[in-house]
Short mmCIF file of C-alpha atoms in Angstrom, two decimals:
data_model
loop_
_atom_site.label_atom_id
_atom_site.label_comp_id
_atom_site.label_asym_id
_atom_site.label_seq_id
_atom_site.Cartn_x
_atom_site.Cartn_y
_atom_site.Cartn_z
CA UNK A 238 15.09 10.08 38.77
CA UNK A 239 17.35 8.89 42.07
CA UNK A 240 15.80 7.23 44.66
CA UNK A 241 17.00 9.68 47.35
CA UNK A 242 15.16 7.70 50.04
CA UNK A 243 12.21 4.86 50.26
CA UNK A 244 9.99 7.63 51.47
CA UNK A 245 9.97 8.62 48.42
CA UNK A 246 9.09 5.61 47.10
CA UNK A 247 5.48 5.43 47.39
CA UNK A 248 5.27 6.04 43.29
CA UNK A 249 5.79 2.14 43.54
CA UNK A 250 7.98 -0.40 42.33
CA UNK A 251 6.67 -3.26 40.09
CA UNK A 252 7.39 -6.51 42.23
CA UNK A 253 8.55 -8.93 39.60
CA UNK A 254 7.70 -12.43 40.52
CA UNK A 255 7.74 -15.98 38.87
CA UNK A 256 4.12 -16.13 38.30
CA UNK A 257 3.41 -16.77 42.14
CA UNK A 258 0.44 -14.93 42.88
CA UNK A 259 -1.76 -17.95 43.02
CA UNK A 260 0.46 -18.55 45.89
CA UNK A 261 -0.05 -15.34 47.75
CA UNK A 262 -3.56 -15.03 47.60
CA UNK A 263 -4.09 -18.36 49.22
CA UNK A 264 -1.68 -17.16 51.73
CA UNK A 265 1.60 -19.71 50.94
CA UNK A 266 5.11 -18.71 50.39
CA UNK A 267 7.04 -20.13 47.73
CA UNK A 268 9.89 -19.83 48.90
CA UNK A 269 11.41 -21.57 51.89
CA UNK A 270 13.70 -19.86 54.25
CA UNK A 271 15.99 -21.48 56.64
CA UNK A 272 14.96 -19.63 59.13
CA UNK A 273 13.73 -19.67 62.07
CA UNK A 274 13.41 -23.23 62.41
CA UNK A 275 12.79 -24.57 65.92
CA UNK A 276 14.89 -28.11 64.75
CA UNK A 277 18.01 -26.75 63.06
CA UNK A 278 19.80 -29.58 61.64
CA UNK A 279 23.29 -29.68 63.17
CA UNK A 280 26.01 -27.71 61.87
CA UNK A 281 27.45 -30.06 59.11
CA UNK A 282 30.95 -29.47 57.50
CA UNK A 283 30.58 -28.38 54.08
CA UNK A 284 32.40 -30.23 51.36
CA UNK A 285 35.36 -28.92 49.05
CA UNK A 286 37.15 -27.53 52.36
CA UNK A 287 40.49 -26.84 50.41
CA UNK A 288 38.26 -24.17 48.08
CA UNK A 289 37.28 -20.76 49.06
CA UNK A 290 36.74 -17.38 48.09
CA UNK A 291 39.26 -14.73 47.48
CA UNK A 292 39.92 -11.45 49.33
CA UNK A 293 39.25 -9.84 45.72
CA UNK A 294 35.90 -11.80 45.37
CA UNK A 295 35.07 -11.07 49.18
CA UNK A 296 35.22 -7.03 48.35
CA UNK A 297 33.60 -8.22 44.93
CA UNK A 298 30.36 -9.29 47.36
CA UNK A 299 30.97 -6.20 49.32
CA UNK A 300 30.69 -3.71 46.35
CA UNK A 301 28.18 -4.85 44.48
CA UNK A 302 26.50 -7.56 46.42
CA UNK A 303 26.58 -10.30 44.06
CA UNK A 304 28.72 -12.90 42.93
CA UNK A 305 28.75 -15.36 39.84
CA UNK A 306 30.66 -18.47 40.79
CA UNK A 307 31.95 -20.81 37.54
CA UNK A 308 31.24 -24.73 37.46
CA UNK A 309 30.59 -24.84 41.37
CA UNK A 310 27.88 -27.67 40.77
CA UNK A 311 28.84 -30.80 38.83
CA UNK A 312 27.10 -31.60 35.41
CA UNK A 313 25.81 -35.05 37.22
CA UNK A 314 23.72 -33.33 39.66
CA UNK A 315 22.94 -30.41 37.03
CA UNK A 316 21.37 -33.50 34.94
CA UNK A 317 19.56 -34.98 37.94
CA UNK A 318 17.75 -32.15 39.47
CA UNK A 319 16.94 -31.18 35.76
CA UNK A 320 15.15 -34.84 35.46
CA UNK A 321 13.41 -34.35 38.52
CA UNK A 322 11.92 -30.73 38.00
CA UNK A 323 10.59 -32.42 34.25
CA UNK A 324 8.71 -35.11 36.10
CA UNK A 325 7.29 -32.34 38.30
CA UNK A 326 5.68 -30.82 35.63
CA UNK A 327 4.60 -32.99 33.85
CA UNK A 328 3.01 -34.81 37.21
CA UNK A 329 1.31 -31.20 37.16
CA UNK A 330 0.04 -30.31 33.90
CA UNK A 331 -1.02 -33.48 32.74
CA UNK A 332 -1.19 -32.30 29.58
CA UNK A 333 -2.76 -29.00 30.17
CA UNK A 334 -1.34 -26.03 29.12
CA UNK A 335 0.99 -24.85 32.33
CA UNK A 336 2.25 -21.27 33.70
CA UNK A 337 5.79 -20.46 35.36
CA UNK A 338 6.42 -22.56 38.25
CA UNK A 339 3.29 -24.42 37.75
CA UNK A 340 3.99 -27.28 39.42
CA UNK A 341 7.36 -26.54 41.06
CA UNK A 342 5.76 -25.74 44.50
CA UNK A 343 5.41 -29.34 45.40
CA UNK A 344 7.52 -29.64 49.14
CA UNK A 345 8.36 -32.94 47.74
CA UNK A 346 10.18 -31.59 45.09
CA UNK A 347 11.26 -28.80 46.36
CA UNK A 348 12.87 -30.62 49.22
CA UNK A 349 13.81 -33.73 47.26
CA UNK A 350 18.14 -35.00 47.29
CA UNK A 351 17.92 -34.18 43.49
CA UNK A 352 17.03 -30.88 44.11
CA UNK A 353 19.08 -29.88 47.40
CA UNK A 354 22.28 -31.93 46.10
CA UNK A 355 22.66 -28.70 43.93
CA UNK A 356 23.54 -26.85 47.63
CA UNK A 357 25.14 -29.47 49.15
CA UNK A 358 27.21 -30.99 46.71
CA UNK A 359 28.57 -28.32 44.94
CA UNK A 360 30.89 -25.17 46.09
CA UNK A 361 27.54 -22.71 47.27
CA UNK A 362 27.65 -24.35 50.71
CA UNK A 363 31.36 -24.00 51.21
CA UNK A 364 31.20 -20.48 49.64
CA UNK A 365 27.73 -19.60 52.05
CA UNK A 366 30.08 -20.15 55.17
CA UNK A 367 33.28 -18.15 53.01
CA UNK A 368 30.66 -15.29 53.44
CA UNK A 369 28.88 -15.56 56.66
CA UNK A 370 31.69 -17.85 58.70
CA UNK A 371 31.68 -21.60 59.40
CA UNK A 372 28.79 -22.97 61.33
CA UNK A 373 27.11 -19.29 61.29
CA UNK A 374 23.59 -20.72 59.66
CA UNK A 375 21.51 -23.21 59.02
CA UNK A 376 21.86 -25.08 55.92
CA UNK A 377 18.75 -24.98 53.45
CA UNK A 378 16.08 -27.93 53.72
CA UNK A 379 14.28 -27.18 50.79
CA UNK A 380 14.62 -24.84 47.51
CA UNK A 381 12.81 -22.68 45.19
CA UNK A 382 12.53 -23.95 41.73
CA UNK A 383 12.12 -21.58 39.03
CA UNK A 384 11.48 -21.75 35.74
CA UNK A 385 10.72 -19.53 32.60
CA UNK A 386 8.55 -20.27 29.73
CA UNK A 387 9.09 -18.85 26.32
CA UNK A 388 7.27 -16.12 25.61
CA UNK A 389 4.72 -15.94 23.05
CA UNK A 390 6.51 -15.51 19.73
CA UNK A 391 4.66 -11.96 18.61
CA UNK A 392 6.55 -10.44 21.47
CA UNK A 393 9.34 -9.03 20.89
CA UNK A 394 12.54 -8.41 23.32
CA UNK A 395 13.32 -4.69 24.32
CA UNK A 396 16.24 -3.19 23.32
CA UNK A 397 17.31 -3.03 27.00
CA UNK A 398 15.60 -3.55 30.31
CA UNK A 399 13.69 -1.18 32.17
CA UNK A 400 15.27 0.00 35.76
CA UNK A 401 12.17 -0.01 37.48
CA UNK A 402 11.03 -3.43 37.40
CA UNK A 403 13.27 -4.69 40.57
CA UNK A 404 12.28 -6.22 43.59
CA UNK A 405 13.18 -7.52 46.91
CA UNK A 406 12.70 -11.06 48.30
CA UNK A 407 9.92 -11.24 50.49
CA UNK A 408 7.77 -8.39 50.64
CA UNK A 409 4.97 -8.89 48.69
CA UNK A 410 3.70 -11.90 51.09
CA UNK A 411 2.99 -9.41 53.51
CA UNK A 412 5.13 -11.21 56.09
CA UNK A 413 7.02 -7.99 58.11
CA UNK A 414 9.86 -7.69 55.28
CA UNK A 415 12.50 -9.11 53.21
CA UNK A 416 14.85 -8.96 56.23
CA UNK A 417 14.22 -12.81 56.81
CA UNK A 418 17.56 -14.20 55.38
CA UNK A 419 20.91 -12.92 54.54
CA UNK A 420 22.38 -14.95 51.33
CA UNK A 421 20.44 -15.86 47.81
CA UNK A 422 21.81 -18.74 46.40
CA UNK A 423 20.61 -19.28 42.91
CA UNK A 424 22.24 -22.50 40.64
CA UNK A 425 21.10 -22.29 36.93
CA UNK A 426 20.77 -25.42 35.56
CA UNK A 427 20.42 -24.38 31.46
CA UNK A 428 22.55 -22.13 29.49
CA UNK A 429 22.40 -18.59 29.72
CA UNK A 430 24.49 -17.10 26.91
CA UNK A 431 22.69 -14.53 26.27
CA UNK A 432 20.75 -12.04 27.20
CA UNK A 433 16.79 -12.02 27.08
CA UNK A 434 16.43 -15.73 27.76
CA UNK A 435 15.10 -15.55 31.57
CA UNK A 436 18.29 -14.61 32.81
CA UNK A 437 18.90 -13.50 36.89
CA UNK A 438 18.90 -9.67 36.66
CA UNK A 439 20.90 -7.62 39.28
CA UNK A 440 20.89 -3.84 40.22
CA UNK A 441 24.99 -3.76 41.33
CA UNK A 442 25.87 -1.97 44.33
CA UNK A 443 22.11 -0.84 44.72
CA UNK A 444 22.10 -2.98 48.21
CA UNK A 445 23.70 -0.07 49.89
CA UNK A 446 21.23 2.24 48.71
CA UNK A 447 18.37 -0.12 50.35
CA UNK A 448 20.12 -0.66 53.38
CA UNK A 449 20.35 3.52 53.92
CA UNK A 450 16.69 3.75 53.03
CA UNK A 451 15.39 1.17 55.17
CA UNK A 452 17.12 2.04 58.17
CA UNK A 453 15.49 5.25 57.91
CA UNK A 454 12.68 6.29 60.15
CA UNK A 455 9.48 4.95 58.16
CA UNK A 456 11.61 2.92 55.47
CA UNK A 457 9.81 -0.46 56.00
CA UNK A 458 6.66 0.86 55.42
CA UNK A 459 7.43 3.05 52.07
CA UNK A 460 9.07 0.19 50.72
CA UNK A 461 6.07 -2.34 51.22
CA UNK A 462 3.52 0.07 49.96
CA UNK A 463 5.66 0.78 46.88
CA UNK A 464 6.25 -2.95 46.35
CA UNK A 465 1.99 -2.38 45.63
CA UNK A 466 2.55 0.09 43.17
CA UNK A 467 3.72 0.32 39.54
CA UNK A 468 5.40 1.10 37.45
CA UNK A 469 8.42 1.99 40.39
CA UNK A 470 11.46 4.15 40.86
CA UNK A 471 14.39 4.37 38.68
CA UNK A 472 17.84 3.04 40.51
CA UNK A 473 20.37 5.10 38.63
CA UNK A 474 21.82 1.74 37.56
CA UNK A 475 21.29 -0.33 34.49
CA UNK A 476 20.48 -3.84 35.56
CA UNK A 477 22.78 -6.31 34.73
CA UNK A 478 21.17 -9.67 33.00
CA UNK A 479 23.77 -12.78 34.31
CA UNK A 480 25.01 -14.74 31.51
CA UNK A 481 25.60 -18.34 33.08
CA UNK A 482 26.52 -22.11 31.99
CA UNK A 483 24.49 -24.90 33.86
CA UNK A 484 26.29 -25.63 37.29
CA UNK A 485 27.14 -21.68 37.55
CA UNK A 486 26.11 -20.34 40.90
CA UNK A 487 25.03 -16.75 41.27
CA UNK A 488 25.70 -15.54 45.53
CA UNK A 489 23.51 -12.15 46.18
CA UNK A 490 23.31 -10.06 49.07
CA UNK A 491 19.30 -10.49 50.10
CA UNK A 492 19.27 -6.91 49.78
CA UNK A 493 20.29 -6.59 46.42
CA UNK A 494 17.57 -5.35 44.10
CA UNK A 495 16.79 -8.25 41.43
CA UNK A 496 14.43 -9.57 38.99
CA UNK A 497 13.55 -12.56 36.81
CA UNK A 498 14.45 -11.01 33.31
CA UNK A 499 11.85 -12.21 30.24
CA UNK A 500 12.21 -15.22 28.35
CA UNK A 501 12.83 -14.43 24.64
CA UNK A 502 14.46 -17.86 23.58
CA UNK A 503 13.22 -20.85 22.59
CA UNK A 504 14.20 -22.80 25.82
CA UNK A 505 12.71 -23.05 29.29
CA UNK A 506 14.94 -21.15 31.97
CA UNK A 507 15.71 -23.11 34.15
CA UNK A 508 16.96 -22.35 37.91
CA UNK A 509 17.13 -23.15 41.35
CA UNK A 510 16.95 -20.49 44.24
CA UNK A 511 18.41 -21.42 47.84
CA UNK A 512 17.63 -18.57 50.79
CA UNK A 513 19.91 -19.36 53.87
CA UNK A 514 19.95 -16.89 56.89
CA UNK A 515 22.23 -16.05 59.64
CA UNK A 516 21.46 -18.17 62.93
CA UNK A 517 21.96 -14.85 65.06
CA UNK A 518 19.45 -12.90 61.98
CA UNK A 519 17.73 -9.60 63.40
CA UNK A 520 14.67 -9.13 60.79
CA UNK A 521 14.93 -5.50 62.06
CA UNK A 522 18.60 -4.82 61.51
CA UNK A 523 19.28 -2.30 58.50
CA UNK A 524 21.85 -0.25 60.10
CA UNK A 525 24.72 -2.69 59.70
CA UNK A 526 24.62 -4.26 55.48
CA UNK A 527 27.14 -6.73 56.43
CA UNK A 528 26.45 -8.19 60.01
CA UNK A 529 25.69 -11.83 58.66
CA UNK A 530 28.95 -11.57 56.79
CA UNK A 531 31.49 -10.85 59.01
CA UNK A 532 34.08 -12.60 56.44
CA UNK A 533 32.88 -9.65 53.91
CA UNK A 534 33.29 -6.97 56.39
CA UNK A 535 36.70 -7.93 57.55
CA UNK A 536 38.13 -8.02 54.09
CA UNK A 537 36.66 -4.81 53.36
CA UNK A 538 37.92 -3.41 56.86
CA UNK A 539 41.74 -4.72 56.15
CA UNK A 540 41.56 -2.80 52.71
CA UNK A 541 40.29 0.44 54.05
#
């Protein structure tokens, strides 16, 4: 089935989260947003000025809404935030037996230098401003840290993923939308060589196809009560798991359908999500896909 339109939606759409519902039924938010934020910190120059994206990766983005970004975070910060999100849960479990993210919410650690060194140490803040302009937004203050457990050993992987089990960032808080930021930055921080081991899944090019619904008359509303429901709507796409090294970046369009993808490995998945947003953002803008990245829409412009 095509999703023609979000109206038609209201079948549902399983949200995949992390394991946060403990969070949203006390009312918190995971994830932190910069934006709005009445104290902006000034408009810093990013590091690694003589690096930037390519016209080929900018129509890349524009396509389908995601990039993956090689060695853009250096092994030594890799090996400290890893340190750091350890002593988190441990500091959290105390020995008890823990669940995804357990632990991980903690502003100090989500807003500790080990942890947003990742951003602003490595290539994602020089490649944020590559896609939304210099000085256009407000650089992250704190992070989401996500991780993956193993799961249980009697079950087994799927052959292939589902393509109903997407969601969007956002929604299920109950907080007017996922229309809060522009750019997802996520930085994994253990090896994903394979599929089926927690991996970032994406739903290419399937950002357009939200942006049309949405826009239409009624589309916010369809898509939040869908985001109740389940199972939801098949895309048309197969979802495509991201196979990644630690200190490989992953840039997606905050409109592109996504989910964590199970943990079938033997290691804990480990990953770090940044969400940055346009200083001019309009929450209610749907009509224009690309007007927080005017670097994106020039490229696309000059080729067309």
């Amino acid at each position: 089935m095509r999703l023609s339109g979000l109206a038609t939606v209201i079948v549902g759409v399983c949200a995949v989260w992390e394991d946060n519902s403990n969070s949203a039924l006390k009312g918190q938010n995971p994830y932190h947003i910069a934006h709005p934020n009445p104290h902006p910190n000034p408009h810093e120059a990013a590091p690694f000025r003589n690096q930037s994206l390519t016209a080929e990766q900018l129509l890349e983005f524009h396509k389908n809404g995601y990039l993956v970004i090689k060695n853009a975070v250096g092994s030594e910060h890799v090996s400290k935030a890893l340190r750091y999100i350890n002593r988190a849960i441990e500091d959290a479990t105390k020995g008890r037996p823990v669940k995804d993210d357990e632990g991980t919410g903690n502003w100090h650690w989500r807003s500790h230098p080990a942890i947003m060194n990742l951003y602003r140490k490595g290539l994602a803040w020089r490649y944020s401003e590559n896609l939304m302009g210099e000085k256009n937004f407000t650089v992250p203050t704190a992070a989401q840290v996500a991780i993956r457990y193993p799961l249980p050993g009697n079950k087994h992987a799927p052959p292939q993923l589902e393509r109903n089990g997407w969601h969007l960032d956002g929604w299920q808080y109950g907080r007017g939308g996922t229309n809060q930021f522009s750019l997802l930055v996520g930085v994994a921080l253990n090896p994903w060589r394979e599929e089926m081991v927690g991996n970032f899944v994406v739903f290419p090019g399937k950002h357009h196809e939200m942006a049309r619904n949405l826009a239409a008359e009624g589309g916010e509303e369809a898509l939040r009560v869908a985001l109740s429901k389940s199972p939801g709507p098949d895309l048309d796409v197969d979802p495509v798991q991201i196979i990644a090294e630690p200190g490989d970046i992953i840039l997606a369009h905050s409109l592109l359908p996504h989910l964590p993808g199970p943990n079938h490995g033997h290691d804990i998945r480990y990953a770090v999500f940044f969400r940055v947003a346009h200083d001019q953002k309009d929450q209610t803008q749907f009509e224009d896909l690309f007007c927080d990245f005017e670097p994106v829409k020039t490229a696309f412009l000059q080729e067309n």
